[in-house]
Amino acid sequence: MSEFRSPVHSSVDAGVAHPARPTWQLVLRFAVSTVVLPVWWVVWIGLALVIIAFAMLTEFLTYVIQGYERGIEHVMDATLGKMPVWPRWSVTWPELRHEGDTEFYRTRVDKWLAERTKRVSAPRSGGTPKQPREHEIGLKHYRGVGSAYAVRAATDLGWELRPSDPAKEIALRWPH
């Protein structure tokens, strides 16, 4: 397997698969995830609703203050963007069942890339909004095969690598 060096972070072992975590640790993380994640999501949705409600209540300020709308969008990105839907510490049922299974993670990466490639390369019809051209594939998807495999599979499909930290995620851009 070829070595992957990120444009931002360079590490010799960045491209190889992460070692399988101990079963007791996975079970403990899964149990915590089943209890904490629903609360996490309620907080995330509540925070989003508060920001949207505040933006709606202060909509009249867009006429008085230049750039107010962009400011609210920036606040939303800065707050909700820091709270991922699936935090790195969480463990899902498939991860618990397939830890250390290289084929599972290879299929997971291929499926994720195929879905995103299909979306961004599909021709737009009439009122269909343009799909985002930049995506990040998280460590949860490529943990068992390594970032080098994810980068190779993505570049084979036509994606370009953006500066990223393979210990967390790989940032990709669709150039076409």
XYZ file of C-alpha atoms in Angstrom, residues 19 35 53 68 86 96 143:
7
model
C -5.631 -1.040 14.472
C -27.517 6.963 25.779
C -35.716 31.741 15.434
C -26.399 40.932 8.656
C -21.955 11.654 14.438
C -19.232 -2.613 16.780
C -10.839 3.501 9.706
